[in-house]
PDB file of C-alpha atoms and ligand atoms in Angstrom:
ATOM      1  CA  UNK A   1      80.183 106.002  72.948  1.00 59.00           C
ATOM      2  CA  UNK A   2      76.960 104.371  74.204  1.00 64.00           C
ATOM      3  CA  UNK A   3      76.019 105.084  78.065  1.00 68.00           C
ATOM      4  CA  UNK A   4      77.200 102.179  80.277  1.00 72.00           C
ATOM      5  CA  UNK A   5      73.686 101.205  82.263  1.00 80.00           C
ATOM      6  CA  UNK A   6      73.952 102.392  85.713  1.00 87.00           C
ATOM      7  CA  UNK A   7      73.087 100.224  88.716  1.00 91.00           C
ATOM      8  CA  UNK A   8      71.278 100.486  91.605  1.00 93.00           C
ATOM      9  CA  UNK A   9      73.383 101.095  94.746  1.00 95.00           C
ATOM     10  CA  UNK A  10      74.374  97.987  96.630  1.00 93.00           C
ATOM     11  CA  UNK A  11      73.908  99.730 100.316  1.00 92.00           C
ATOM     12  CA  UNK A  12      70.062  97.850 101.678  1.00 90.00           C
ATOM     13  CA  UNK A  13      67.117 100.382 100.474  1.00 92.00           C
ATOM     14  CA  UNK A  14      69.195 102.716  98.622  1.00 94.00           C
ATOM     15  CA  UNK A  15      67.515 103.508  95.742  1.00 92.00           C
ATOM     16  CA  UNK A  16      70.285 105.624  93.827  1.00 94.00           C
ATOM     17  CA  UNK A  17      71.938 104.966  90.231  1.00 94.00           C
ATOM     18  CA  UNK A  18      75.707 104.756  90.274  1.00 93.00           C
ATOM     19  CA  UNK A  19      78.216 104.422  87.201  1.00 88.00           C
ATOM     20  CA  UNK A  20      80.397 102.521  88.355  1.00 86.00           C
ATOM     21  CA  UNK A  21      81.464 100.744  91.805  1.00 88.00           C
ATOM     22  CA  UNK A  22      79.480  99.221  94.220  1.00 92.00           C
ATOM     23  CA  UNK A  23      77.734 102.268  96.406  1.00 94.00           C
ATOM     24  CA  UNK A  24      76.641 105.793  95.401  1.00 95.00           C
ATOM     25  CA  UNK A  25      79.302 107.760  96.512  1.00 92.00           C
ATOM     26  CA  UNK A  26      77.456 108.312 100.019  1.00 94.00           C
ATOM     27  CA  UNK A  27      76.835 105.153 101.053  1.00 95.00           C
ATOM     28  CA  UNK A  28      80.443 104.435  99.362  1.00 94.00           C
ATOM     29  CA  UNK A  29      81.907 106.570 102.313  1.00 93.00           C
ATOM     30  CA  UNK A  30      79.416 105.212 104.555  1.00 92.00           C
ATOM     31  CA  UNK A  31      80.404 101.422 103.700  1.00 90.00           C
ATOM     32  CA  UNK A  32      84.081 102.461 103.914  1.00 88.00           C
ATOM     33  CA  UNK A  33      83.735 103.377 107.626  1.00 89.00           C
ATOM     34  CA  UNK A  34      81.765 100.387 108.067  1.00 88.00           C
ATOM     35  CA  UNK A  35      84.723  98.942 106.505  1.00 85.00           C
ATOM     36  CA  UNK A  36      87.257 100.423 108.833  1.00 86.00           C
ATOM     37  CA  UNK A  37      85.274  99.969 111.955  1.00 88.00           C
ATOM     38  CA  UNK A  38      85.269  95.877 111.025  1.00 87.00           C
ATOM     39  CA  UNK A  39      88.525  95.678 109.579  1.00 86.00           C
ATOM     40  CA  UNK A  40      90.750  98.510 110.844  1.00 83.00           C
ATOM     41  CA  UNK A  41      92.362 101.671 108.913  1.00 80.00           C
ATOM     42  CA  UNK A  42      95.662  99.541 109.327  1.00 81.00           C
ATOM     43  CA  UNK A  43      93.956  96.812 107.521  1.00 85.00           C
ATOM     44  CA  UNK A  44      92.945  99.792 104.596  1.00 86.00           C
ATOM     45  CA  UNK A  45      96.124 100.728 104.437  1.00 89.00           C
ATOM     46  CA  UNK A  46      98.075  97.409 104.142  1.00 88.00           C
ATOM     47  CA  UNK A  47      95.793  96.721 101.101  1.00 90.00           C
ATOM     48  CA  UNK A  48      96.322 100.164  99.256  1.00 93.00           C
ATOM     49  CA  UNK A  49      97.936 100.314  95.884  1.00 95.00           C
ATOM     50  CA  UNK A  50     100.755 102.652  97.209  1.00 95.00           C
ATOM     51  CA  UNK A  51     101.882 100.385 100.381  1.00 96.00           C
ATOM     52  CA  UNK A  52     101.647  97.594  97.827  1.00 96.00           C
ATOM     53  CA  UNK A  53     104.045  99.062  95.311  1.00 97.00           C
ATOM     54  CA  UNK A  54     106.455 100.075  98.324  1.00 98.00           C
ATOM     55  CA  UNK A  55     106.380  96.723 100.047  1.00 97.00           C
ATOM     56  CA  UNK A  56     107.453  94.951  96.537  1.00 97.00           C
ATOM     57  CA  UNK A  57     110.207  97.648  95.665  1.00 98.00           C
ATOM     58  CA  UNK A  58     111.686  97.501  99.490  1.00 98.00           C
ATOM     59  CA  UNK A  59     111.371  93.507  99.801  1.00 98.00           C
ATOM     60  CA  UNK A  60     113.525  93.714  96.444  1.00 98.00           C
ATOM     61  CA  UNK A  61     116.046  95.991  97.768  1.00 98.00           C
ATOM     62  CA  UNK A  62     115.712  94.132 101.446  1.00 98.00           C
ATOM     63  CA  UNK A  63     115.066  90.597 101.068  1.00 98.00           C
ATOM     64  CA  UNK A  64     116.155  89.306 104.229  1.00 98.00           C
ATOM     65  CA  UNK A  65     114.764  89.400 107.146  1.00 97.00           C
ATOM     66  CA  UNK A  66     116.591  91.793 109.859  1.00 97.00           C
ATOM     67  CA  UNK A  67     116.107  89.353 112.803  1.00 96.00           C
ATOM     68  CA  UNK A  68     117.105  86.016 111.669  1.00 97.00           C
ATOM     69  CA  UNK A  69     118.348  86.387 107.924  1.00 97.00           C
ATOM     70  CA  UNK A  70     115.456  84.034 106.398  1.00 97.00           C
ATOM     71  CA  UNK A  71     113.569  85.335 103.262  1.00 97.00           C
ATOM     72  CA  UNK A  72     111.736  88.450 104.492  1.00 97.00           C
ATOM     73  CA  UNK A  73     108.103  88.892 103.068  1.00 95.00           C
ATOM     74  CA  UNK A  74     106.650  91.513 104.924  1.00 94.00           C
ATOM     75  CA  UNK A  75     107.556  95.265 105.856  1.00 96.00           C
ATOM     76  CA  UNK A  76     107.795  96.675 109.035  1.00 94.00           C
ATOM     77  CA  UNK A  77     107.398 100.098 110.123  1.00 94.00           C
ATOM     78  CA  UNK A  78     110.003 101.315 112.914  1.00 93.00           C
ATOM     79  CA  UNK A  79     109.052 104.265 113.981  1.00 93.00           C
ATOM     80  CA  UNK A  80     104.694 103.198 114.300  1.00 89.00           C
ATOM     81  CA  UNK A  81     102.814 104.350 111.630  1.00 88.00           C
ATOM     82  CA  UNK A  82     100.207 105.862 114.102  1.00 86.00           C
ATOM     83  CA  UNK A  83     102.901 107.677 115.352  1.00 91.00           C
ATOM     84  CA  UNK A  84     104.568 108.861 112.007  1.00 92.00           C
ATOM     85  CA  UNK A  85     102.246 108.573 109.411  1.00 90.00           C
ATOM     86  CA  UNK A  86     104.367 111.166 107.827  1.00 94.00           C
ATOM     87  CA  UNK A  87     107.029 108.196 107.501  1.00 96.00           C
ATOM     88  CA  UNK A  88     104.462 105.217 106.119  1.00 94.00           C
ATOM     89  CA  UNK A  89     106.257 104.893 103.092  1.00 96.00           C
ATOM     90  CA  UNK A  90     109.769 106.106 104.044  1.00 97.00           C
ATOM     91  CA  UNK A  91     112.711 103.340 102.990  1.00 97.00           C
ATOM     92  CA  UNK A  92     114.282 104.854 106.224  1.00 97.00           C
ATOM     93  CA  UNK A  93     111.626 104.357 108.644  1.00 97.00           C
ATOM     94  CA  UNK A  94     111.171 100.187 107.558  1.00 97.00           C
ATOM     95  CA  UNK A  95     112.831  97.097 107.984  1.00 97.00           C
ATOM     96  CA  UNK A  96     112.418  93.485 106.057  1.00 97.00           C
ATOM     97  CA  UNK A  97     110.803  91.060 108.464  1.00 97.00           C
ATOM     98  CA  UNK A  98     110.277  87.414 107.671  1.00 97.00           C
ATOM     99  CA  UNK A  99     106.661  86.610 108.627  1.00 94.00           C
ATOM    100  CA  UNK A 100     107.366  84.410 112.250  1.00 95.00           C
ATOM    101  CA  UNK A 101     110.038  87.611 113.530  1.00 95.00           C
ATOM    102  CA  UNK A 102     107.366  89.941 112.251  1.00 92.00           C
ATOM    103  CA  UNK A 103     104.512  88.153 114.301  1.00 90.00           C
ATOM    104  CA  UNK A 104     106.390  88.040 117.192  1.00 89.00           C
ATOM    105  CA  UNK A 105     107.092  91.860 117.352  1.00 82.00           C
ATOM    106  CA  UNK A 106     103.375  92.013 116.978  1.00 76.00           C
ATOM    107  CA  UNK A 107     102.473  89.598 119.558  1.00 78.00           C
ATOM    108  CA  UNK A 108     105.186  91.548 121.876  1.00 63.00           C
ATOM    109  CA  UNK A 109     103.641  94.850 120.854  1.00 57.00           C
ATOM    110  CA  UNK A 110     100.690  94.418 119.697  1.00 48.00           C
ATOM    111  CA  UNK A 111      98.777  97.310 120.995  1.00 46.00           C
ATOM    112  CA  UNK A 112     101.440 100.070 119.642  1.00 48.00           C
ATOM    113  CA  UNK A 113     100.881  98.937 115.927  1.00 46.00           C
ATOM    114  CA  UNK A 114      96.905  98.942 116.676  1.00 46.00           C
ATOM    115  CA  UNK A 115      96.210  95.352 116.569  1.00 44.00           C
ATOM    116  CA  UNK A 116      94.712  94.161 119.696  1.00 42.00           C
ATOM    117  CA  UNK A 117      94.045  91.075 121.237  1.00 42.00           C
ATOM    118  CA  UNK A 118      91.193  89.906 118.935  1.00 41.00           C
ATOM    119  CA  UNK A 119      92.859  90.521 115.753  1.00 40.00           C
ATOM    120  CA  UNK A 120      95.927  88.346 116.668  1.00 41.00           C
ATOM    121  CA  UNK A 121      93.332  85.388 117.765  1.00 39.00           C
ATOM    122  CA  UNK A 122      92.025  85.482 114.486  1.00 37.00           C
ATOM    123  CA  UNK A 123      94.863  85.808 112.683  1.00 38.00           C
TER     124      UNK A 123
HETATM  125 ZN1   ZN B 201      73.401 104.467  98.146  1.00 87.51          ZN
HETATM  126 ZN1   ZN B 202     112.980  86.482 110.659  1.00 87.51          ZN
END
């Protein structure tokens, strides 16, 4: 099998090779804190392959929304996930939320679940 070329690390004056991805793996951790101080660990975790899988299998065993009955397209976590990460992908710790009931409880809440005032502006 030939050698794939490697390319230069994407990080500004890094000078390493990598394989494969964007970074070398240092300035891969680096950019992922970066990441999270922008974005938020919630925001990491919302977009990991293993939430993903568990929000389509429980939206397809719960597809209305708790609240108000309408189609439910996003997962909420009862017990906070800050509180009980333990429980982050527990059937028994979520509930089915339709997007308007689930930005409401966030709006209510907001600082419990981690988003603050800046991320609900923008969102
Ligand atoms: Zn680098
Ligand atoms: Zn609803």
């Amino acid at each position: 099998m030939p050698m794939r070329p490697k390319r230069p690390c994407g990080y500004p004056l890094c000078r390493a090779l990598v394989d494969s991805g964007p970074y070398c793996p240092e300035h891969k951790r680096k950019a992922q804190r970066e990441y999270d101080r922008r974005r938020g660990p919630e925001h990491r975790f919302y977009n990991s392959t293993p939430w993903r899988r568990f929000r389509r299998w429980f939206l397809s065993r719960h597809p209305l929304c708790v609240e108000c009955d309408g189609p439910a397209n996003t997962v909420d976590h009862i017990e906070p996930r800050r509180e009980r990460p333990d429980l982050e992908l527990a059937e028994s710790n979520c509930r089915a939320l339709c997007a308007s009931c689930h930005s409401r409880r966030h709006a209510r809440d907001g600082s419990r679940w981690g988003i603050g005032p800046v991320n609900l502006r923008s969102a």
